[in-house]
Coordinates of C-alpha atoms in Angstrom, one line a residue:
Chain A
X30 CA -25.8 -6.9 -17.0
X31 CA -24.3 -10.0 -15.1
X32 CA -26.2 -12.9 -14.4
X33 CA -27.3 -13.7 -11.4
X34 CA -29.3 -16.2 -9.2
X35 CA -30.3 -16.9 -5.7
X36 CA -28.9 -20.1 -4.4
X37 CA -31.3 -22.2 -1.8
X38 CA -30.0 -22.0 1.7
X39 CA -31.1 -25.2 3.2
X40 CA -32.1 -25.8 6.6
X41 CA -30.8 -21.5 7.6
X42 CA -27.5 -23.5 7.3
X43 CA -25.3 -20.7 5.3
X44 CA -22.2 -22.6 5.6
X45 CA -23.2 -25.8 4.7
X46 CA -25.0 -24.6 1.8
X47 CA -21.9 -22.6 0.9
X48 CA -19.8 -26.0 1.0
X49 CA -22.4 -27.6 -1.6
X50 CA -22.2 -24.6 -3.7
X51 CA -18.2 -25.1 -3.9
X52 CA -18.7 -28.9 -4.1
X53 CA -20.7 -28.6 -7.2
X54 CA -18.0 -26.0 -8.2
X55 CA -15.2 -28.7 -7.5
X56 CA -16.7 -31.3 -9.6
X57 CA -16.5 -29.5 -12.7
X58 CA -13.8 -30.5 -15.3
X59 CA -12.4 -27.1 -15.5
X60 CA -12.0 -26.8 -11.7
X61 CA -9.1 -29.1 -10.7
X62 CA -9.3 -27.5 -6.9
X63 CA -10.9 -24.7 -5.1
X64 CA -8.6 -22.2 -2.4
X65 CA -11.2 -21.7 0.1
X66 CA -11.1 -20.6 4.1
X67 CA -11.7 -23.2 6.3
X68 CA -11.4 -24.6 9.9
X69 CA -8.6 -26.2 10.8
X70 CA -9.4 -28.7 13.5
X71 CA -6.5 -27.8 16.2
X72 CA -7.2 -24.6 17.7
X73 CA -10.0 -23.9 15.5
X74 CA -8.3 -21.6 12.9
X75 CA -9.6 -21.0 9.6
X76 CA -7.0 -20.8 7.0
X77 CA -7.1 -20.4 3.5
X78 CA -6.8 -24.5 2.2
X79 CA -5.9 -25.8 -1.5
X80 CA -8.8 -28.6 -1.8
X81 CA -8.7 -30.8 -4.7
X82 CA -11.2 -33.9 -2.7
X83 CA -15.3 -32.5 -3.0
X84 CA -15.5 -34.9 -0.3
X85 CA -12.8 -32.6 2.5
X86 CA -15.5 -29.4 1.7
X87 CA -17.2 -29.5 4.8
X88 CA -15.5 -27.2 6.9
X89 CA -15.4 -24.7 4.7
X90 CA -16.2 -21.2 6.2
X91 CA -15.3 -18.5 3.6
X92 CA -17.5 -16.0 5.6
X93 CA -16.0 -16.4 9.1
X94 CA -14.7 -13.0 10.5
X95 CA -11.0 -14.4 10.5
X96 CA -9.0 -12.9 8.5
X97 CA -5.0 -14.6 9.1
X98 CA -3.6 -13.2 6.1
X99 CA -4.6 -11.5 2.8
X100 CA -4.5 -14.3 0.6
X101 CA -3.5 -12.6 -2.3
X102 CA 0.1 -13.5 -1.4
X103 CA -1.2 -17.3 -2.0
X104 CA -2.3 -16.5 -5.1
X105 CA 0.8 -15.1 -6.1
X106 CA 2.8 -18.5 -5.2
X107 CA -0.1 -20.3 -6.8
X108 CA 0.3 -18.9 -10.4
X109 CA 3.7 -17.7 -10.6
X110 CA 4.6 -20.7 -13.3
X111 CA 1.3 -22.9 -14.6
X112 CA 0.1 -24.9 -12.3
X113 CA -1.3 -27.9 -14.6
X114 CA -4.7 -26.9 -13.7
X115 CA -7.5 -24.5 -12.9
X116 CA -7.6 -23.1 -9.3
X117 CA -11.2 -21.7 -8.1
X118 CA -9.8 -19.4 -5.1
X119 CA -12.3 -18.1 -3.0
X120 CA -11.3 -13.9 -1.7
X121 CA -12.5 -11.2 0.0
X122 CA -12.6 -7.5 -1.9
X123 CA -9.6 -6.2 -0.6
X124 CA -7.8 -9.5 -1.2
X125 CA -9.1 -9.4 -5.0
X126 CA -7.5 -5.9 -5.5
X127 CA -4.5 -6.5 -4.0
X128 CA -4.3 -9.5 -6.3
X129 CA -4.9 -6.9 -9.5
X130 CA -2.2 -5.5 -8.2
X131 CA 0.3 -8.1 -7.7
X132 CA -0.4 -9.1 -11.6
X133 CA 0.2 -5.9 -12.3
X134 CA 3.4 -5.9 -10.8
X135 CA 4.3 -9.6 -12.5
X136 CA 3.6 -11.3 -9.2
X137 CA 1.1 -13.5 -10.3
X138 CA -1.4 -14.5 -13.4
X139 CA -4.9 -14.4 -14.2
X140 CA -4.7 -17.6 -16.1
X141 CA -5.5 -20.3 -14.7
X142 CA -7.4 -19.0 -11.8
X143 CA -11.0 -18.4 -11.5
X144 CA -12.2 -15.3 -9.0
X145 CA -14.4 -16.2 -6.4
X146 CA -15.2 -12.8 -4.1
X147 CA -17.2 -12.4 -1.5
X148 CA -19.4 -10.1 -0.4
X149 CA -17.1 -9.2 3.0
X150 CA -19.1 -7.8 5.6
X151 CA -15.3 -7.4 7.4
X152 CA -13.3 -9.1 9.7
X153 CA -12.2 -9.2 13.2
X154 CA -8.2 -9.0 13.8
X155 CA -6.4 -12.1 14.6
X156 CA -6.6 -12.2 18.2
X157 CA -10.4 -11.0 18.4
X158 CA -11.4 -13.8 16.4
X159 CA -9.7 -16.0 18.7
X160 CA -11.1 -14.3 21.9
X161 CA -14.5 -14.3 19.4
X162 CA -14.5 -18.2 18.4
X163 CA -13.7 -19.3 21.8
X164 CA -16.1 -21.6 23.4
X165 CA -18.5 -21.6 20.4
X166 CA -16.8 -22.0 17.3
X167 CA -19.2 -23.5 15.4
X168 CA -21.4 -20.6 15.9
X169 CA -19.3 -18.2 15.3
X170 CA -20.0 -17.2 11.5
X171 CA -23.5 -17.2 11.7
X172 CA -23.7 -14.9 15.5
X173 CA -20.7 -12.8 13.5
X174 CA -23.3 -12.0 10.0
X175 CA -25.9 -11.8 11.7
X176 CA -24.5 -8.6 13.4
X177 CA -22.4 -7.3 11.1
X178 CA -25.4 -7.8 8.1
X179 CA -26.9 -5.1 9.9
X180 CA -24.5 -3.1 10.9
X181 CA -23.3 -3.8 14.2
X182 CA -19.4 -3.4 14.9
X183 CA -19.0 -4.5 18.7
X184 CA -19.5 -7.9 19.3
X185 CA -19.3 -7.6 23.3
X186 CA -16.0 -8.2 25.4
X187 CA -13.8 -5.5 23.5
X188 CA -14.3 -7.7 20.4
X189 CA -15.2 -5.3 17.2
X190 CA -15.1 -5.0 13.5
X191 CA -11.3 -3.3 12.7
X192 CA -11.2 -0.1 11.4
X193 CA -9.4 -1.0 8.3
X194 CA -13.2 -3.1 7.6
X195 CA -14.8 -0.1 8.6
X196 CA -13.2 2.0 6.4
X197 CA -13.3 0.2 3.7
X198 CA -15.3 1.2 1.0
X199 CA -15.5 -1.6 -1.6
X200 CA -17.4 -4.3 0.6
X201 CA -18.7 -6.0 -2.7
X202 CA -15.7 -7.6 -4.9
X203 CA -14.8 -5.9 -8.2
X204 CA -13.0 -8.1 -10.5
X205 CA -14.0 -11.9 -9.4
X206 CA -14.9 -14.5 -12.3
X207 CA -18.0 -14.7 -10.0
X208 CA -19.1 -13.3 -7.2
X209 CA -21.2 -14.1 -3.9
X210 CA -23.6 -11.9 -2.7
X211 CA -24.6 -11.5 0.7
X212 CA -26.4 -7.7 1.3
X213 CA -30.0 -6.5 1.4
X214 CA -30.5 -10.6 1.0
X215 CA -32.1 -12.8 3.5
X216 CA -29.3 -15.2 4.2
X217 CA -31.2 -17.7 5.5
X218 CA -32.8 -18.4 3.0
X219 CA -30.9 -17.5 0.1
X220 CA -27.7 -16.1 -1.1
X221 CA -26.8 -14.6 -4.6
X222 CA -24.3 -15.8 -7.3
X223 CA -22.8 -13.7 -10.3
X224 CA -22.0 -14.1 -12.9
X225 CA -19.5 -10.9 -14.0
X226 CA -16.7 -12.1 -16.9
X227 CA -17.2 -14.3 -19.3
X228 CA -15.5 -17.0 -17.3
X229 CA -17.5 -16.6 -15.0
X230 CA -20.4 -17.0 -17.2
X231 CA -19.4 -20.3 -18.8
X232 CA -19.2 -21.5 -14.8
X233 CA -22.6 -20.1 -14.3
X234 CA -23.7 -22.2 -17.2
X235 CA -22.1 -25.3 -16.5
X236 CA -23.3 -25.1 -12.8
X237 CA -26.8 -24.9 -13.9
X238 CA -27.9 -21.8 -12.0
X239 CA -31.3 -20.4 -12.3
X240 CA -31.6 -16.8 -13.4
X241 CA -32.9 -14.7 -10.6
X242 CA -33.2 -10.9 -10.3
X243 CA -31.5 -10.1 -6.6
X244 CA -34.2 -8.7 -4.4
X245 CA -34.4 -4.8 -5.3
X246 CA -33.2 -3.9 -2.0
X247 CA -29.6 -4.6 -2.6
X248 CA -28.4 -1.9 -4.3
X249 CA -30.1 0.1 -1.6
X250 CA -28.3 -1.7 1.1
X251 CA -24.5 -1.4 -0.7
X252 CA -25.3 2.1 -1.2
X253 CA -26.1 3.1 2.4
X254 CA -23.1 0.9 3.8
X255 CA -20.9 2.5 1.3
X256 CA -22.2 5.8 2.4
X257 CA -21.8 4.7 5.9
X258 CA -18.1 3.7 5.8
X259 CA -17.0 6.5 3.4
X260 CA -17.9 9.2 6.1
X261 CA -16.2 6.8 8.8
X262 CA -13.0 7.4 6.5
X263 CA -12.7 10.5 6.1
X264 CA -13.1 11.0 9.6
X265 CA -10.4 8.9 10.0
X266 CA -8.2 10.2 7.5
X267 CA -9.0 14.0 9.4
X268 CA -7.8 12.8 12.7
X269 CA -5.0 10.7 11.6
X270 CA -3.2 13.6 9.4
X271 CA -3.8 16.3 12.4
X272 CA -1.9 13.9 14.6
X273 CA 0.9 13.2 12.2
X274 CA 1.2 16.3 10.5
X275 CA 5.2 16.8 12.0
X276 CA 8.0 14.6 11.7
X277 CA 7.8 14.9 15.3
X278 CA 4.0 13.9 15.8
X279 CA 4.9 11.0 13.0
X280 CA 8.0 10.0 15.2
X281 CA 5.2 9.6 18.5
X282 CA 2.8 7.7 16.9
X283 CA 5.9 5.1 15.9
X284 CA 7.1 5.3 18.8
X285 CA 6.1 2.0 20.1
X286 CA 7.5 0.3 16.6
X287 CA 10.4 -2.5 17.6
X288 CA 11.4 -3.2 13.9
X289 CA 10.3 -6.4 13.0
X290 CA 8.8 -5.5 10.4
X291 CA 5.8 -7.9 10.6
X292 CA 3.8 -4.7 9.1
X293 CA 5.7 -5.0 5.8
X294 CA 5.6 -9.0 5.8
X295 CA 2.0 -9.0 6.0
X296 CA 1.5 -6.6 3.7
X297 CA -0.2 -8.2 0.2
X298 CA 1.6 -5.4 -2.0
X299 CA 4.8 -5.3 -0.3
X300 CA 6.5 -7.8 -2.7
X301 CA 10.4 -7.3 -2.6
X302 CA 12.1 -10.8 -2.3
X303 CA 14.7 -9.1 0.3
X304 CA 13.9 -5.8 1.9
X305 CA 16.1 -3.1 1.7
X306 CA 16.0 -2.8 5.6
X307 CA 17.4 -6.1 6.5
X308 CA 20.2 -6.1 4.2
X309 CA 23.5 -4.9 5.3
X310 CA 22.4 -1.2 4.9
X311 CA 21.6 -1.0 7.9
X312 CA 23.3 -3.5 9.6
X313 CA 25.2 -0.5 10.9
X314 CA 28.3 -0.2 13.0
X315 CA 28.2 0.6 17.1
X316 CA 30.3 3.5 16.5
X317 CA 27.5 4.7 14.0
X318 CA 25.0 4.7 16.7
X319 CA 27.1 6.9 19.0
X320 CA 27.9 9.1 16.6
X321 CA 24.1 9.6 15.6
X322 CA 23.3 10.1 19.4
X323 CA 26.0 12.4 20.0
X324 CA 24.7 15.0 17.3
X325 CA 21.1 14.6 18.7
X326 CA 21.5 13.9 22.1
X327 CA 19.2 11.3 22.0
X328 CA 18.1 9.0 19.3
X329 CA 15.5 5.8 19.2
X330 CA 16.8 2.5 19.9
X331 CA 16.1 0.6 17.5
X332 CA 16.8 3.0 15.2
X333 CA 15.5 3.7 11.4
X334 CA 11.6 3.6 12.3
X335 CA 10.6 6.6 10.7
X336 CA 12.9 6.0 8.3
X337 CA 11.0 2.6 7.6
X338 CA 7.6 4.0 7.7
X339 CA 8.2 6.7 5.3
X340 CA 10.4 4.6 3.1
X341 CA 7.4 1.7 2.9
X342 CA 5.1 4.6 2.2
X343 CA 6.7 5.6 -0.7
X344 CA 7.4 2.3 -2.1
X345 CA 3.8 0.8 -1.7
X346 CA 1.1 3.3 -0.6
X347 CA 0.2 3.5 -5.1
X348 CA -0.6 -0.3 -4.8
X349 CA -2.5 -0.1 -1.1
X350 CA -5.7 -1.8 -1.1
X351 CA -6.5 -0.8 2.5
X352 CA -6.9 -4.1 4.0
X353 CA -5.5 -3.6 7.4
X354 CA -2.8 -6.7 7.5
X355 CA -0.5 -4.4 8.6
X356 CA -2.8 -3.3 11.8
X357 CA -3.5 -7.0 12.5
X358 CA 0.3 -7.9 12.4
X359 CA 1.6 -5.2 15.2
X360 CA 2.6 -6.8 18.0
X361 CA 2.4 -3.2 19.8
X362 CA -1.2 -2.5 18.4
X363 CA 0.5 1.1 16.2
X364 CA -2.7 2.0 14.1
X365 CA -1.0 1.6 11.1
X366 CA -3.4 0.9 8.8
X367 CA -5.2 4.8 9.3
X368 CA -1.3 5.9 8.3
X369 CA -1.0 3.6 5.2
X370 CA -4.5 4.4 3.8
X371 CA -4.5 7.9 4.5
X372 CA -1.0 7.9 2.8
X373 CA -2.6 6.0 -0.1
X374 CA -5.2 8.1 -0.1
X375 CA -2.6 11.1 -1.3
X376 CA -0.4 9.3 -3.8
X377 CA -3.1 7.3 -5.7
X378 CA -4.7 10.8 -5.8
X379 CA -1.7 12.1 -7.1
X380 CA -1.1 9.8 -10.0
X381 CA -5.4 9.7 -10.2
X382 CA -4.5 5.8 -9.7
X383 CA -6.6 3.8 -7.7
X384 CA -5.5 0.5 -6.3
X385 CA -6.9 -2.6 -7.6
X386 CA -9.7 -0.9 -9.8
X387 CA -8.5 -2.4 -12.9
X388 CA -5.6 -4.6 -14.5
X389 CA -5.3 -2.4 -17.5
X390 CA -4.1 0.5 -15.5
X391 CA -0.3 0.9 -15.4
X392 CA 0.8 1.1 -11.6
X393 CA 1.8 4.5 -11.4
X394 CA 6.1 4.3 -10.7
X395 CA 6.1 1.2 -13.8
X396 CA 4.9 4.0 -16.3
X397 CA 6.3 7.3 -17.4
X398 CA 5.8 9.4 -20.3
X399 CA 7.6 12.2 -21.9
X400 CA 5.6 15.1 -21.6
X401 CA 3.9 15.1 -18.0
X402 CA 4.1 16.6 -14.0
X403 CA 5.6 19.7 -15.1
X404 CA 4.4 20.9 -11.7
X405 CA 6.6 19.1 -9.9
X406 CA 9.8 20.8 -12.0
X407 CA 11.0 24.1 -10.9
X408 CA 11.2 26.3 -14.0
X409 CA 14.9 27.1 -15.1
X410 CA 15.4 30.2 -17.5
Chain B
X24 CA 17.6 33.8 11.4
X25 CA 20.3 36.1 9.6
X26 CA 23.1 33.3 10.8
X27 CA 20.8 30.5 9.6
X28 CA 23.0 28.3 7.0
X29 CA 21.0 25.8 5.9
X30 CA 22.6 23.0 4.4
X31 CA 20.9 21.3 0.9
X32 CA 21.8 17.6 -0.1
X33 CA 22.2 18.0 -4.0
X34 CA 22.0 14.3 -6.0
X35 CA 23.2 15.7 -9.0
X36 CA 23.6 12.9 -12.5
X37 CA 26.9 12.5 -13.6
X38 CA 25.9 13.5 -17.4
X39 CA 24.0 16.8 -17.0
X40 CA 23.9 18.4 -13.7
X41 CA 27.2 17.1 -12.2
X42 CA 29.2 18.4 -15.4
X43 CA 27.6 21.6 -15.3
X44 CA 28.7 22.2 -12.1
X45 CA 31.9 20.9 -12.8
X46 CA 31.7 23.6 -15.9
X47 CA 31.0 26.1 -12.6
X48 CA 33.9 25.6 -11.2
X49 CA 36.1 25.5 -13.9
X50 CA 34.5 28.7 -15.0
X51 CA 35.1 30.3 -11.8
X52 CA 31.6 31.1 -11.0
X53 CA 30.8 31.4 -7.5
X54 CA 27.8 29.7 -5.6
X55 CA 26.9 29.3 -1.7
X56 CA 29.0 26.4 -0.1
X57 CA 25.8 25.3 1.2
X58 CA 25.3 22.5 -0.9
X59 CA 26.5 19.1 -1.0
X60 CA 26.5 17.7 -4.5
X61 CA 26.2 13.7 -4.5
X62 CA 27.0 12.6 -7.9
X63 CA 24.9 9.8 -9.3
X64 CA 25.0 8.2 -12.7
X65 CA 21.2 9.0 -13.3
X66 CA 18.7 10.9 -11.9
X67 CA 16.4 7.7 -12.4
X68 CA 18.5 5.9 -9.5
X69 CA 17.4 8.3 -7.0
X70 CA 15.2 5.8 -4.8
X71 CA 12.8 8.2 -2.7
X72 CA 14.5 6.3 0.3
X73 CA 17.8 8.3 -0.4
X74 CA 15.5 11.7 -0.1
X75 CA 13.7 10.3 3.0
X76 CA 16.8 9.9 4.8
X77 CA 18.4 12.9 3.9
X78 CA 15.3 15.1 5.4
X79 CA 15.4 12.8 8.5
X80 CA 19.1 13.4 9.3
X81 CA 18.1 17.2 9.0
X82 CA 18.9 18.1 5.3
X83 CA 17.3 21.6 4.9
X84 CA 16.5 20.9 1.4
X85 CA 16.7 18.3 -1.4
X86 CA 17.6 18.8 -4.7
X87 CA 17.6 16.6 -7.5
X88 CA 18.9 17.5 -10.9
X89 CA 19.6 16.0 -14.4
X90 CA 19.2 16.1 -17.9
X91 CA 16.8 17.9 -19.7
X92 CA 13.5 15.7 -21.2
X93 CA 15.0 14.3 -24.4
X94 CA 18.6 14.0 -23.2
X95 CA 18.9 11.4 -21.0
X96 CA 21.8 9.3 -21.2
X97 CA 20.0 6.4 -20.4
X98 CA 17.2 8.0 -22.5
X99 CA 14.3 8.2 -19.7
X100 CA 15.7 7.7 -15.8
X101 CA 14.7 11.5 -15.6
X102 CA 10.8 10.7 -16.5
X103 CA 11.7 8.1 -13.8
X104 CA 13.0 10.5 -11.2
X105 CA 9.6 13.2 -12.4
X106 CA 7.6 10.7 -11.1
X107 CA 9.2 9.8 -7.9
X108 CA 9.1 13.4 -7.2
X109 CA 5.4 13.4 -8.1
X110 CA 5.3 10.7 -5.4
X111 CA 6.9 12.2 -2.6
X112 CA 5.2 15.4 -2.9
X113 CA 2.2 13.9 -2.4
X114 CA 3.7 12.1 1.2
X115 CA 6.4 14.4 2.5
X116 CA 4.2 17.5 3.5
X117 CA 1.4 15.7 4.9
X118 CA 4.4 15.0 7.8
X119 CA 5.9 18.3 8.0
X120 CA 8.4 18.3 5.4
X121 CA 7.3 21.4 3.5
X122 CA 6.9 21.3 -0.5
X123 CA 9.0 24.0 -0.9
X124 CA 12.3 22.0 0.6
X125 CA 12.2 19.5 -2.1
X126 CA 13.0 20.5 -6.0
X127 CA 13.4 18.8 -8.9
X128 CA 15.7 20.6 -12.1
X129 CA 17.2 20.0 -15.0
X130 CA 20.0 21.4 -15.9
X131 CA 22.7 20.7 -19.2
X132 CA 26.2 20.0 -19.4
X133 CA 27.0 23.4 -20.8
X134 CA 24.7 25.1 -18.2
X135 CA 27.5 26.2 -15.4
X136 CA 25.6 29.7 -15.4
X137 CA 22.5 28.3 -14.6
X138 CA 23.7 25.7 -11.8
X139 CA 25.3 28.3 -9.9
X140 CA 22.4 30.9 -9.9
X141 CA 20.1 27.5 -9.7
X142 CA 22.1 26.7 -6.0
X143 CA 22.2 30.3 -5.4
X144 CA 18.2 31.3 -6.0
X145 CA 17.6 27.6 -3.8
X146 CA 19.9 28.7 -0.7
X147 CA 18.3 32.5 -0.4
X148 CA 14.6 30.6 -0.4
X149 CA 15.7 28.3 2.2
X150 CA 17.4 31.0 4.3
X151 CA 13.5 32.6 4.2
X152 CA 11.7 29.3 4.7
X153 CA 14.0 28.8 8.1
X154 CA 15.7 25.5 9.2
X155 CA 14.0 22.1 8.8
X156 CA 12.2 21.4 12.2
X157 CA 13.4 17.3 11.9
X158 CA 16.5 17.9 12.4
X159 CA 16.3 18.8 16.4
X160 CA 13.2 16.6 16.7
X161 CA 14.1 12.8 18.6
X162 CA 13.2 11.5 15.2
X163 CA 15.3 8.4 13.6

């Protein structure tokens, strides 16, 4: 059983108390920074920052509903080689699994990082938090948990919870050091900590958090939301496969795709150092295209999307976490990330693989074994 | 349907497959001209991409074929290949490429009999199964 305690919220000030909780964090020995979201002051952004001063804490905003990027990539740069130093880095779920896999694939290391997750109650996409934030930023967090806490997914003016969020079924992290809990508790006057390895422990320790049982409602809370958003996705994953259940269906719902692969760069799992589709492979020749439009009559300009899509689905849908980058990074608003899951959804099944369950699982294409999938071999006399 | 050729893009590994249909030939076994063999080194190099693009450009059927389990020249690309196959079976008929159009063999060096009744079992399904609807579709 982890340990766990409630941690005062003073003053119904979540955020600040959130900012001492990662101060005290900071000024441990073994912490030599904390990777944490916070507001930037132009523009009010909140970004992921590398903090290494307790004193630069107090903008911190972990829980905002802005979610830029899926920071997992960060991670990855942050722990490639040793650092010279503990990180505390501060994620979401969906960015936690996408980090198990990442390691998985040697993209990153466990080793000098401690796992901070969050309970996520989602986030908007880019642009909604912008249109969200305006005005008030200040406000925003606490107006955004408030309505998401119980439930709510519009937050007036077209402004609502993505589906990717609403989909998701892992809204408490699996896999942090230690964790932060935020349903079936009254965040205004508490919030939980966890303790769930035994790093995490030794921080628990050193932090000198009381023991507290979280209020028995929790569990009753994840299990209803869990419940909740596992309907919402199979609903989805219905009415996405009817209308993409031809190459020609698939082709329409692409249609609107121009090719810059902004889907694949914000993609956690997508990891390649060069892409196969903007090398010189398809760099193709004009006489190529005519040639291509001659035998159909008509092709897609730019060409290769479907070609992409599929191609991206069978290098990466084993390691997707679900976490809806791709949606947020369309400039031409394709649902993507109902296509990517519900993909995932099939191959993960396949290989009876789940995405950032566990680091001890091989990813399914960097294992084989001798004797296996005779059902995909035709049988030769 | 009865003039319905369908054409099948073979990737074939230069150890196993390719030599037994080179063993085919020089046998003077007959087969359907409807395949295209692509000679690869290894099964295991087959990158599902290659697949992908040959159903988009309106192959009527993949095949991919090398060394038995055990025999591998490069002792496990075809455990490699098994799983990409697992892979795309799992994505390819959830968009209208049917199961059935994508088949994974192995077949030895000394094999030539069994290449040529392999291509020739492969060509009389597809002829039933009827053309591969990508390749009039406005799909690239």
């Amino acid at each position: 059983m982890a340990k766990t305690a409630l941690c005062e919220v003073a003053d119904q000030d979540l955020q600040a108390s959130m900012a001492a909780f990662f101060r005290s964090l900071l000024a441990l020995d073994e912490i030599s920074a904390v990777m944490v979201p916070m507001h930037l002051p132009a523009k009010d952004m909140v970004m992921q920052t590398l903090v290494t001063d307790p004193e630069a804490l107090d903008a911190v905003d972990p829980l905002a509903p802005s979610f830029p990027m899926n920071a997992a990539r960060l991670v990855s740069r942050l722990t490639k080689r040793p650092a010279g130093g503990t990180v505390a880095v501060v994620l979401r779920p969906c960015e936690i699994r996408a980090l198990i896999e990442l390691v998985k694939l040697k993209q990153g290391l466990m080793d000098d990082i401690v796992v901070i997750g969050l309970d996520c109650p989602g986030a908007f996409k880019n642009t909604d938090y912008r249109k969200f934030a305006a005005n008030e930023p200040e406000t925003a967090t606490g107006r955004f948990l408030k309505g998401a806490l119980s439930g709510e997914t519009a937050f007036g003016d077209g402004v609502e919870v993505p589906v990717a969020c609403r989909a998701c079924t892992h809204p408490v992290p699996h896999g942090a050091d230690l964790s932060v809990g935020l349903f079936g508790i009254d965040i205004d006057k508490t919030f939980l900590v966890s303790a769930e390895t035994e790093k995490g422990e030794a921080l628990f320790e050193k932090l000198g958090l009381g023991e507290q049982e979280p209020p028995a409602k929790r569990e009753e809370t994840i299990e209803s939301l869990v419940a909740a958003r596992t309907a919402f996705r199979d609903e989805m994953f219905e009415k996405i496969r009817e209308n993409t259940n031809t190459a020609e269906k698939l082709s329409a719902y692409l249609a609107g795709c121009i090719n810059c692969y902004n889907c694949r760069v914000a993609c956690p799992v997508c990891y390649c150092r060069e892409c196969v589709f903007v090398t010189d492979v398809f760099d193709h020749d004009p006489y190529q295209y005519l040639r291509w439009a001659r035998r159909k009559g008509k092709i897609k300009m730019p060409t290769d999307t479907v070609f992409y899509h599929l191609t991206r689905m069978a290098h990466m849908t084993t390691a997707c976490v679900g976490c809806g980058q791709c949606s947020n990074a369309c400039p031409n608003d394709i649902p993507l990330v109902e296509l990517f899951t519900a993909t995932a959804s099939l191959t993960q099944a396949a290989f009876d693989y789940e995405a950032g369950r566990s680091l001890a699982e091989e990813p399914p294409l960097s294992a084989f074994k001798a004797d296996e999938y005779a059902d995909v071999v035709e049988i030769t006399h | 349907m009865d003039d319905f050729e369908p054409t099948i893009i073979a990737f074939v590994c230069n150890w196993c497959t390719y030599t037994a249909a080179d063993l085919a030939g020089t046998s003077r076994l007959s087969y359907p001209t409807n395949v295209r063999l692509i000679r690869v080194m290894c099964t295991g190099m087959v990158d599902p991409k290659y697949i992908i693009k040959a159903f988009l450009e309106g192959a009527d059927a993949v095949l991919v074929s090398g060394c038995h389990p055990g025999d591998c020249h490069y002792i496990n690309g075809n455990y490699k290949a098994r799983r990409r196959m697992k892979l795309l079976k799992a994505i390819l008929p959830q968009y209208g490429f049917d199961e059935k159009r994508l088949k994974l063999t192995w077949i030895g060096a000394s094999d030539g009999i069994q290449f040529a009744r392999t291509i020739r079992e492969m060509v009389a399904e597809i002829k039933t199964l009827g053309p591969n609807e990508a390749k009039h579709a406005a799909v690239v």
